[in-house]
Amino acid sequence: MVKVLFVCLGNICRSPMAEAIMRDLVEKEGLSEKISVDSAGTGSWHIGEPPHKGTVKKLAEYNVSTEGLVARQFSKKDFEEYDYIVGMDESNIRNISRITGQPDDPKVVRLLDLTDAKKDVPDPYYTGDFQETYDLVSEGCRVLLEKIKKEM
Ligand code: 4NP
């Protein structure tokens, strides 16, 4: 099983959106038995909560299921367990390194560095723009899945 973990700050806006979109793509390609998808936040504020209502609403618009999404905190153990650890922005990558004590590990990547955009996924918790985030996360997930398929 190839294990993918999306990481943001609160695990209620961006990384659960990425988890849901990636899970949907993986299911549509018939790869659910081969690729598992999860998400976590580096912060602890929202542990146990469902995704932000803006994330739920946007995913519903695109018929992407949000079933089973519950916020949890990223831990050092995740670093050992997952094959792809995908942060949404540069500060997520720094926070991941701080928690794992392993800076510059190649399995830790910023999502949009896999795409031509090479930038942070804006945080809709602050921007309020869930559409912009949806579009960027979708593109990132599409490219990430192609990368994983080539590498497995
Ligand atoms: P996320 O957005 O990292 O995309 O889930 C945030 C959600 C909550 C907070 C910050 C960012 N917060 O400070 O509570």
CSV table of N, CA and C and ligand atoms in Angstrom, one decimal:
chain,number,residue,atom,x,y,z
A,1,MET,N,0.8,-1.2,0.0
A,1,MET,CA,0.0,0.0,0.0
A,1,MET,C,0.9,1.3,0.0
A,2,VAL,N,0.6,2.2,-0.9
A,2,VAL,CA,1.3,3.5,-1.0
A,2,VAL,C,0.5,4.4,-0.1
A,3,LYS,N,1.1,5.1,0.9
A,3,LYS,CA,0.4,5.9,1.9
A,3,LYS,C,0.7,7.4,1.7
A,4,VAL,N,-0.4,8.1,1.5
A,4,VAL,CA,-0.3,9.6,1.2
A,4,VAL,C,-0.9,10.3,2.4
A,5,LEU,N,-0.2,11.3,2.9
A,5,LEU,CA,-0.7,12.2,3.9
A,5,LEU,C,-0.7,13.6,3.5
A,6,PHE,N,-1.8,14.3,3.5
A,6,PHE,CA,-1.8,15.8,3.3
A,6,PHE,C,-1.8,16.5,4.6
A,7,VAL,N,-1.0,17.6,4.6
A,7,VAL,CA,-0.8,18.3,5.9
A,7,VAL,C,-1.0,19.8,5.7
A,8,CYS,N,-1.9,20.4,6.6
A,8,CYS,CA,-2.0,21.8,6.6
A,8,CYS,C,-1.9,22.3,8.1
A,9,LEU,N,-2.4,23.5,8.4
A,9,LEU,CA,-2.2,24.0,9.8
A,9,LEU,C,-3.3,23.4,10.7
A,10,GLY,N,-4.6,23.7,10.3
A,10,GLY,CA,-5.7,23.3,11.2
A,10,GLY,C,-6.3,22.0,10.9
A,11,ASN,N,-6.1,21.4,9.7
A,11,ASN,CA,-6.7,20.2,9.2
A,11,ASN,C,-8.2,20.3,9.1
A,12,ILE,N,-8.7,21.5,8.8
A,12,ILE,CA,-10.2,21.7,8.6
A,12,ILE,C,-10.5,22.3,7.2
A,13,CYS,N,-9.5,23.0,6.6
A,13,CYS,CA,-9.8,23.6,5.3
A,13,CYS,C,-9.1,22.9,4.1
A,14,ARG,N,-7.8,23.1,4.0
A,14,ARG,CA,-7.1,22.6,2.8
A,14,ARG,C,-6.7,21.2,2.8
A,15,SER,N,-6.1,20.6,3.9
A,15,SER,CA,-5.7,19.2,3.8
A,15,SER,C,-6.9,18.2,3.8
A,16,PRO,N,-8.0,18.5,4.5
A,16,PRO,CA,-9.1,17.5,4.3
A,16,PRO,C,-9.7,17.7,2.9
A,17,MET,N,-9.7,18.9,2.3
A,17,MET,CA,-10.1,19.1,0.9
A,17,MET,C,-9.3,18.2,0.0
A,18,ALA,N,-7.9,18.3,0.2
A,18,ALA,CA,-7.0,17.5,-0.6
A,18,ALA,C,-7.3,16.0,-0.4
A,19,GLU,N,-7.5,15.6,0.8
A,19,GLU,CA,-7.8,14.2,1.1
A,19,GLU,C,-9.0,13.7,0.4
A,20,ALA,N,-10.1,14.5,0.4
A,20,ALA,CA,-11.3,14.1,-0.2
A,20,ALA,C,-11.2,14.0,-1.7
A,21,ILE,N,-10.5,15.0,-2.3
A,21,ILE,CA,-10.3,15.1,-3.8
A,21,ILE,C,-9.4,13.9,-4.2
A,22,MET,N,-8.4,13.6,-3.5
A,22,MET,CA,-7.4,12.6,-3.9
A,22,MET,C,-8.1,11.2,-3.7
A,23,ARG,N,-8.9,11.0,-2.7
A,23,ARG,CA,-9.6,9.8,-2.4
A,23,ARG,C,-10.6,9.5,-3.6
A,24,ASP,N,-11.2,10.6,-4.0
A,24,ASP,CA,-12.2,10.5,-5.2
A,24,ASP,C,-11.4,10.1,-6.5
A,25,LEU,N,-10.3,10.7,-6.7
A,25,LEU,CA,-9.5,10.4,-7.9
A,25,LEU,C,-9.0,8.9,-7.9
A,26,VAL,N,-8.5,8.6,-6.7
A,26,VAL,CA,-8.0,7.2,-6.5
A,26,VAL,C,-9.1,6.2,-6.7
A,27,GLU,N,-10.3,6.5,-6.2
A,27,GLU,CA,-11.5,5.5,-6.4
A,27,GLU,C,-11.8,5.5,-7.8
A,28,LYS,N,-11.9,6.6,-8.5
A,28,LYS,CA,-12.3,6.6,-9.9
A,28,LYS,C,-11.3,5.9,-10.8
A,29,GLU,N,-10.0,5.8,-10.4
A,29,GLU,CA,-9.0,5.0,-11.2
A,29,GLU,C,-8.9,3.6,-10.7
A,30,GLY,N,-9.8,3.2,-9.7
A,30,GLY,CA,-9.8,1.8,-9.3
A,30,GLY,C,-8.5,1.5,-8.5
A,31,LEU,N,-7.9,2.5,-7.8
A,31,LEU,CA,-6.7,2.2,-7.1
A,31,LEU,C,-6.8,2.2,-5.6
A,32,SER,N,-8.0,2.1,-5.1
A,32,SER,CA,-8.2,2.2,-3.6
A,32,SER,C,-7.5,1.1,-2.8
A,33,GLU,N,-7.3,0.0,-3.5
A,33,GLU,CA,-6.6,-1.1,-2.8
A,33,GLU,C,-5.1,-0.9,-2.7
A,34,LYS,N,-4.6,0.1,-3.6
A,34,LYS,CA,-3.2,0.3,-3.7
A,34,LYS,C,-2.7,1.6,-3.1
A,35,ILE,N,-3.6,2.6,-3.0
A,35,ILE,CA,-3.2,3.9,-2.5
A,35,ILE,C,-4.1,4.3,-1.4
A,36,SER,N,-3.6,4.6,-0.2
A,36,SER,CA,-4.4,5.1,0.9
A,36,SER,C,-4.1,6.6,1.1
A,37,VAL,N,-5.2,7.3,1.5
A,37,VAL,CA,-5.1,8.8,1.7
A,37,VAL,C,-5.6,9.2,3.0
A,38,ASP,N,-4.9,10.2,3.6
A,38,ASP,CA,-5.3,10.7,5.0
A,38,ASP,C,-4.8,12.2,5.0
A,39,SER,N,-5.2,12.9,6.1
A,39,SER,CA,-4.7,14.2,6.3
A,39,SER,C,-4.6,14.5,7.8
A,40,ALA,N,-3.8,15.5,8.1
A,40,ALA,CA,-3.5,16.0,9.4
A,40,ALA,C,-3.1,17.4,9.4
A,41,GLY,N,-3.2,18.0,10.6
A,41,GLY,CA,-2.8,19.4,10.8
A,41,GLY,C,-1.6,19.5,11.8
A,42,THR,N,-0.8,20.5,11.6
A,42,THR,CA,0.3,20.6,12.5
A,42,THR,C,-0.1,21.3,13.8
A,43,GLY,N,-1.3,22.0,13.8
A,43,GLY,CA,-1.8,22.6,15.0
A,43,GLY,C,-2.8,21.7,15.7
A,44,SER,N,-3.1,22.0,16.9
A,44,SER,CA,-4.0,21.1,17.7
A,44,SER,C,-5.4,21.7,17.9
A,45,TRP,N,-5.7,22.9,17.5
A,45,TRP,CA,-6.9,23.6,17.8
A,45,TRP,C,-8.2,22.8,17.4
A,46,HIS,N,-8.2,22.1,16.3
A,46,HIS,CA,-9.4,21.6,15.8
A,46,HIS,C,-9.5,20.1,15.8
A,47,ILE,N,-8.7,19.4,16.6
A,47,ILE,CA,-8.7,18.0,16.8
A,47,ILE,C,-10.1,17.5,17.0
A,48,GLY,N,-10.5,16.5,16.2
A,48,GLY,CA,-11.9,15.9,16.4
A,48,GLY,C,-13.0,16.6,15.7
A,49,GLU,N,-12.7,17.7,15.0
A,49,GLU,CA,-13.8,18.4,14.4
A,49,GLU,C,-13.9,18.0,12.9
A,50,PRO,N,-15.1,18.2,12.3
A,50,PRO,CA,-15.3,17.9,10.9
A,50,PRO,C,-14.7,19.1,10.1
A,51,PRO,N,-14.5,19.0,8.8
A,51,PRO,CA,-14.0,20.1,8.0
A,51,PRO,C,-14.8,21.4,8.1
A,52,HIS,N,-14.2,22.5,7.8
A,52,HIS,CA,-14.8,23.8,7.8
A,52,HIS,C,-16.0,23.7,6.8
A,53,LYS,N,-17.1,24.5,7.1
A,53,LYS,CA,-18.3,24.4,6.3
A,53,LYS,C,-18.0,24.9,4.9
A,54,GLY,N,-17.1,25.8,4.7
A,54,GLY,CA,-16.7,26.2,3.3
A,54,GLY,C,-16.1,25.1,2.5
A,55,THR,N,-15.3,24.3,3.1
A,55,THR,CA,-14.7,23.1,2.5
A,55,THR,C,-15.8,22.1,2.1
A,56,VAL,N,-16.7,21.8,3.1
A,56,VAL,CA,-17.8,20.8,2.9
A,56,VAL,C,-18.7,21.3,1.7
A,57,LYS,N,-19.0,22.6,1.7
A,57,LYS,CA,-19.9,23.1,0.7
A,57,LYS,C,-19.2,23.0,-0.7
A,58,LYS,N,-18.0,23.4,-0.8
A,58,LYS,CA,-17.3,23.4,-2.1
A,58,LYS,C,-17.2,21.9,-2.6
A,59,LEU,N,-16.8,21.0,-1.7
A,59,LEU,CA,-16.7,19.6,-2.2
A,59,LEU,C,-18.1,19.1,-2.6
A,60,ALA,N,-19.1,19.5,-1.9
A,60,ALA,CA,-20.5,19.0,-2.3
A,60,ALA,C,-20.8,19.5,-3.7
A,61,GLU,N,-20.4,20.7,-4.0
A,61,GLU,CA,-20.7,21.3,-5.3
A,61,GLU,C,-20.1,20.4,-6.4
A,62,TYR,N,-19.0,19.8,-6.1
A,62,TYR,CA,-18.3,18.9,-7.1
A,62,TYR,C,-18.6,17.5,-6.9
A,63,ASN,N,-19.6,17.2,-6.0
A,63,ASN,CA,-19.9,15.8,-5.8
A,63,ASN,C,-18.8,14.9,-5.2
A,64,VAL,N,-17.9,15.6,-4.4
A,64,VAL,CA,-16.8,14.8,-3.7
A,64,VAL,C,-17.3,14.6,-2.3
A,65,SER,N,-17.2,13.3,-1.9
A,65,SER,CA,-17.7,12.9,-0.5
A,65,SER,C,-16.7,13.5,0.6
A,66,THR,N,-17.3,13.9,1.7
A,66,THR,CA,-16.5,14.3,2.8
A,66,THR,C,-16.7,13.3,4.0
A,67,GLU,N,-17.2,12.2,3.7
A,67,GLU,CA,-17.5,11.2,4.7
A,67,GLU,C,-16.3,10.8,5.5
A,68,GLY,N,-16.4,10.8,6.8
A,68,GLY,CA,-15.3,10.3,7.6
A,68,GLY,C,-14.2,11.2,7.9
A,69,LEU,N,-14.3,12.5,7.4
A,69,LEU,CA,-13.2,13.4,7.6
A,69,LEU,C,-13.2,14.0,9.0
A,70,VAL,N,-12.2,13.8,9.8
A,70,VAL,CA,-12.1,14.3,11.2
A,70,VAL,C,-10.7,14.8,11.4
A,71,ALA,N,-10.6,16.0,12.0
A,71,ALA,CA,-9.3,16.6,12.1
A,71,ALA,C,-8.5,15.9,13.2
A,72,ARG,N,-7.2,15.8,12.9
A,72,ARG,CA,-6.2,15.2,13.8
A,72,ARG,C,-4.9,15.9,13.7
A,73,GLN,N,-4.0,15.7,14.6
A,73,GLN,CA,-2.7,16.4,14.6
A,73,GLN,C,-1.6,15.5,14.0
A,74,PHE,N,-0.8,16.2,13.2
A,74,PHE,CA,0.4,15.5,12.6
A,74,PHE,C,1.3,15.1,13.8
A,75,SER,N,1.9,13.9,13.7
A,75,SER,CA,2.9,13.5,14.7
A,75,SER,C,4.1,12.9,14.0
A,76,LYS,N,5.2,12.7,14.8
A,76,LYS,CA,6.4,12.1,14.4
A,76,LYS,C,6.2,10.7,13.8
A,77,LYS,N,5.3,10.0,14.4
A,77,LYS,CA,5.0,8.6,13.9
A,77,LYS,C,4.5,8.7,12.4
A,78,ASP,N,3.7,9.7,12.1
A,78,ASP,CA,3.2,9.8,10.7
A,78,ASP,C,4.4,9.8,9.7
A,79,PHE,N,5.5,10.5,10.1
A,79,PHE,CA,6.6,10.6,9.3
A,79,PHE,C,7.2,9.2,8.9
A,80,GLU,N,7.1,8.3,9.8
A,80,GLU,CA,7.6,6.9,9.5
A,80,GLU,C,6.6,6.1,8.7
A,81,GLU,N,5.3,6.4,9.0
A,81,GLU,CA,4.3,5.5,8.3
A,81,GLU,C,3.9,5.9,6.9
A,82,TYR,N,4.1,7.2,6.5
A,82,TYR,CA,3.6,7.6,5.2
A,82,TYR,C,4.7,7.7,4.2
A,83,ASP,N,4.4,7.4,2.9
A,83,ASP,CA,5.4,7.5,1.8
A,83,ASP,C,5.4,8.9,1.2
A,84,TYR,N,4.3,9.6,1.1
A,84,TYR,CA,4.2,10.9,0.6
A,84,TYR,C,3.6,11.8,1.6
A,85,ILE,N,4.3,12.8,2.1
A,85,ILE,CA,3.8,13.8,3.1
A,85,ILE,C,3.7,15.1,2.4
A,86,VAL,N,2.5,15.6,2.1
A,86,VAL,CA,2.3,16.7,1.2
A,86,VAL,C,1.7,17.9,1.9
A,87,GLY,N,2.6,18.9,2.1
A,87,GLY,CA,2.2,20.2,2.8
A,87,GLY,C,1.5,21.1,1.8
A,88,MET,N,0.7,22.0,2.3
A,88,MET,CA,0.0,23.0,1.5
A,88,MET,C,0.7,24.2,1.3
A,89,ASP,N,1.6,24.6,2.2
A,89,ASP,CA,2.4,25.8,2.1
A,89,ASP,C,3.7,25.7,2.7
A,90,GLU,N,4.5,26.7,2.6
A,90,GLU,CA,5.9,26.7,3.1
A,90,GLU,C,6.0,26.6,4.6
A,91,SER,N,5.0,27.2,5.3
A,91,SER,CA,5.0,27.1,6.7
A,91,SER,C,4.6,25.7,7.2
A,92,ASN,N,3.8,25.0,6.5
A,92,ASN,CA,3.5,23.6,6.8
A,92,ASN,C,4.7,22.8,6.7
A,93,ILE,N,5.5,23.0,5.7
A,93,ILE,CA,6.8,22.2,5.5
A,93,ILE,C,7.7,22.5,6.7
A,94,ARG,N,7.8,23.7,7.1
A,94,ARG,CA,8.7,24.1,8.2
A,94,ARG,C,8.2,23.4,9.5
A,95,ASN,N,6.8,23.4,9.7
A,95,ASN,CA,6.3,22.8,10.9
A,95,ASN,C,6.5,21.3,10.9
A,96,ILE,N,6.3,20.7,9.7
A,96,ILE,CA,6.5,19.3,9.6
A,96,ILE,C,8.0,18.9,10.0
A,97,SER,N,9.0,19.7,9.5
A,97,SER,CA,10.4,19.5,9.8
A,97,SER,C,10.6,19.6,11.3
A,98,ARG,N,10.0,20.6,11.9
A,98,ARG,CA,10.1,20.9,13.4
A,98,ARG,C,9.6,19.7,14.2
A,99,ILE,N,8.5,19.1,13.8
A,99,ILE,CA,7.9,18.0,14.5
A,99,ILE,C,8.7,16.7,14.3
A,100,THR,N,9.2,16.5,13.1
A,100,THR,CA,9.9,15.2,12.8
A,100,THR,C,11.4,15.3,13.1
A,101,GLY,N,11.9,16.5,13.2
A,101,GLY,CA,13.3,16.7,13.4
A,101,GLY,C,14.1,16.2,12.2
A,102,GLN,N,13.5,16.1,11.0
A,102,GLN,CA,14.1,15.6,9.8
A,102,GLN,C,13.9,16.6,8.6
A,103,PRO,N,14.6,17.7,8.6
A,103,PRO,CA,14.5,18.6,7.5
A,103,PRO,C,14.9,18.1,6.2
A,104,ASP,N,14.3,18.6,5.1
A,104,ASP,CA,14.8,18.3,3.8
A,104,ASP,C,14.6,16.8,3.4
A,105,ASP,N,13.7,16.1,4.0
A,105,ASP,CA,13.5,14.7,3.5
A,105,ASP,C,12.7,14.7,2.2
A,106,PRO,N,13.1,13.9,1.2
A,106,PRO,CA,12.5,14.0,-0.1
A,106,PRO,C,11.0,13.5,-0.1
A,107,LYS,N,10.6,12.8,0.9
A,107,LYS,CA,9.2,12.4,0.9
A,107,LYS,C,8.2,13.5,1.4
A,108,VAL,N,8.8,14.6,1.9
A,108,VAL,CA,8.0,15.7,2.3
A,108,VAL,C,8.0,16.8,1.1
A,109,VAL,N,6.9,17.1,0.6
A,109,VAL,CA,6.8,18.0,-0.6
A,109,VAL,C,5.7,19.0,-0.4
A,110,ARG,N,5.8,20.2,-1.0
A,110,ARG,CA,4.8,21.2,-1.0
A,110,ARG,C,3.9,20.9,-2.3
A,111,LEU,N,2.6,20.8,-2.1
A,111,LEU,CA,1.7,20.3,-3.2
A,111,LEU,C,2.0,20.9,-4.5
A,112,LEU,N,2.0,22.3,-4.5
A,112,LEU,CA,2.1,22.9,-5.8
A,112,LEU,C,3.5,23.0,-6.4
A,113,ASP,N,4.5,22.5,-5.6
A,113,ASP,CA,5.8,22.4,-6.2
A,113,ASP,C,5.8,21.3,-7.3
A,114,LEU,N,4.8,20.4,-7.2
A,114,LEU,CA,4.6,19.3,-8.2
A,114,LEU,C,4.0,19.9,-9.5
A,115,THR,N,3.5,21.0,-9.5
A,115,THR,CA,2.8,21.6,-10.6
A,115,THR,C,3.6,22.8,-11.2
A,116,ASP,N,3.1,23.4,-12.3
A,116,ASP,CA,3.8,24.6,-12.8
A,116,ASP,C,3.7,25.8,-11.9
A,117,ALA,N,2.7,25.8,-11.0
A,117,ALA,CA,2.4,27.0,-10.2
A,117,ALA,C,3.5,27.2,-9.2
A,118,LYS,N,4.1,26.2,-8.5
A,118,LYS,CA,5.1,26.3,-7.5
A,118,LYS,C,4.9,27.4,-6.6
A,119,LYS,N,3.8,27.3,-5.8
A,119,LYS,CA,3.5,28.3,-4.8
A,119,LYS,C,2.7,27.7,-3.7
A,120,ASP,N,2.4,28.5,-2.6
A,120,ASP,CA,1.6,28.0,-1.5
A,120,ASP,C,0.1,27.9,-2.0
A,121,VAL,N,-0.6,26.9,-1.4
A,121,VAL,CA,-2.0,26.9,-1.6
A,121,VAL,C,-2.6,27.9,-0.6
A,122,PRO,N,-3.3,29.0,-1.1
A,122,PRO,CA,-3.8,30.0,-0.2
A,122,PRO,C,-4.7,29.4,0.9
A,123,ASP,N,-4.7,29.9,2.1
A,123,ASP,CA,-5.5,29.3,3.2
A,123,ASP,C,-6.9,30.0,3.2
A,124,PRO,N,-8.0,29.3,2.8
A,124,PRO,CA,-9.3,29.9,2.7
A,124,PRO,C,-9.9,30.2,4.1
A,125,TYR,N,-9.2,29.7,5.1
A,125,TYR,CA,-9.6,30.1,6.5
A,125,TYR,C,-9.5,31.6,6.6
A,126,TYR,N,-8.5,32.2,5.9
A,126,TYR,CA,-8.2,33.6,6.0
A,126,TYR,C,-8.7,34.3,4.7
A,127,THR,N,-8.6,33.7,3.5
A,127,THR,CA,-9.0,34.4,2.3
A,127,THR,C,-10.5,34.3,2.0
A,128,GLY,N,-11.1,33.3,2.6
A,128,GLY,CA,-12.5,33.1,2.3
A,128,GLY,C,-12.8,32.5,0.9
A,129,ASP,N,-11.8,32.3,0.1
A,129,ASP,CA,-12.0,31.9,-1.3
A,129,ASP,C,-11.7,30.4,-1.4
A,130,PHE,N,-12.8,29.6,-1.2
A,130,PHE,CA,-12.7,28.2,-1.3
A,130,PHE,C,-12.6,27.7,-2.7
A,131,GLN,N,-13.1,28.5,-3.7
A,131,GLN,CA,-13.0,28.1,-5.1
A,131,GLN,C,-11.5,28.1,-5.5
A,132,GLU,N,-10.8,29.2,-5.2
A,132,GLU,CA,-9.4,29.3,-5.6
A,132,GLU,C,-8.7,28.1,-5.0
A,133,THR,N,-8.9,27.8,-3.8
A,133,THR,CA,-8.2,26.6,-3.1
A,133,THR,C,-8.6,25.3,-3.8
A,134,TYR,N,-9.9,25.2,-4.1
A,134,TYR,CA,-10.4,23.9,-4.7
A,134,TYR,C,-9.6,23.7,-6.0
A,135,ASP,N,-9.6,24.8,-6.8
A,135,ASP,CA,-9.0,24.6,-8.2
A,135,ASP,C,-7.5,24.3,-8.1
A,136,LEU,N,-6.8,24.9,-7.2
A,136,LEU,CA,-5.3,24.6,-7.0
A,136,LEU,C,-5.1,23.2,-6.4
A,137,VAL,N,-5.9,22.9,-5.4
A,137,VAL,CA,-5.7,21.5,-4.8
A,137,VAL,C,-6.1,20.4,-5.8
A,138,SER,N,-7.1,20.6,-6.6
A,138,SER,CA,-7.5,19.6,-7.6
A,138,SER,C,-6.3,19.4,-8.6
A,139,GLU,N,-5.8,20.5,-9.1
A,139,GLU,CA,-4.6,20.4,-10.0
A,139,GLU,C,-3.5,19.7,-9.3
A,140,GLY,N,-3.2,20.1,-8.1
A,140,GLY,CA,-2.1,19.4,-7.4
A,140,GLY,C,-2.3,17.9,-7.2
A,141,CYS,N,-3.5,17.6,-6.8
A,141,CYS,CA,-3.8,16.1,-6.6
A,141,CYS,C,-3.7,15.3,-7.9
A,142,ARG,N,-4.2,15.9,-9.0
A,142,ARG,CA,-4.1,15.3,-10.3
A,142,ARG,C,-2.6,15.0,-10.6
A,143,VAL,N,-1.7,15.9,-10.5
A,143,VAL,CA,-0.3,15.8,-10.8
A,143,VAL,C,0.3,14.8,-9.8
A,144,LEU,N,0.0,14.9,-8.5
A,144,LEU,CA,0.5,14.0,-7.5
A,144,LEU,C,0.2,12.5,-7.8
A,145,LEU,N,-1.1,12.3,-8.2
A,145,LEU,CA,-1.5,10.9,-8.5
A,145,LEU,C,-0.7,10.4,-9.7
A,146,GLU,N,-0.5,11.2,-10.7
A,146,GLU,CA,0.4,10.8,-11.9
A,146,GLU,C,1.8,10.4,-11.4
A,147,LYS,N,2.3,11.2,-10.5
A,147,LYS,CA,3.7,11.0,-10.0
A,147,LYS,C,3.7,9.6,-9.2
A,148,ILE,N,2.7,9.4,-8.4
A,148,ILE,CA,2.6,8.2,-7.6
A,148,ILE,C,2.5,7.0,-8.5
A,149,LYS,N,1.7,7.1,-9.5
A,149,LYS,CA,1.5,5.9,-10.4
A,149,LYS,C,2.8,5.6,-11.1
A,150,LYS,N,3.6,6.6,-11.5
A,150,LYS,CA,4.9,6.4,-12.1
A,150,LYS,C,5.8,5.7,-11.2
A,151,GLU,N,5.7,6.0,-9.9
A,151,GLU,CA,6.7,5.5,-8.9
A,151,GLU,C,6.3,4.2,-8.3
A,152,MET,N,5.1,3.7,-8.5
A,152,MET,CA,4.7,2.5,-7.8
A,152,MET,C,4.8,1.2,-8.7
B,1,4NP,P1,-6.2,25.0,7.3
B,1,4NP,O1,-6.8,26.4,7.7
B,1,4NP,O2,-4.8,24.9,7.8
B,1,4NP,O3,-6.3,25.0,5.8
B,1,4NP,O4,-7.1,23.9,7.9
B,1,4NP,C1,-6.8,26.9,9.0
B,1,4NP,C2,-7.8,26.5,9.9
B,1,4NP,C3,-7.8,26.9,11.2
B,1,4NP,C4,-6.8,27.8,11.6
B,1,4NP,C5,-5.8,28.2,10.8
B,1,4NP,C6,-5.8,27.7,9.5
B,1,4NP,N1,-6.8,28.3,13.0
B,1,4NP,O5,-6.0,29.1,13.3
B,1,4NP,O6,-7.7,27.9,13.7
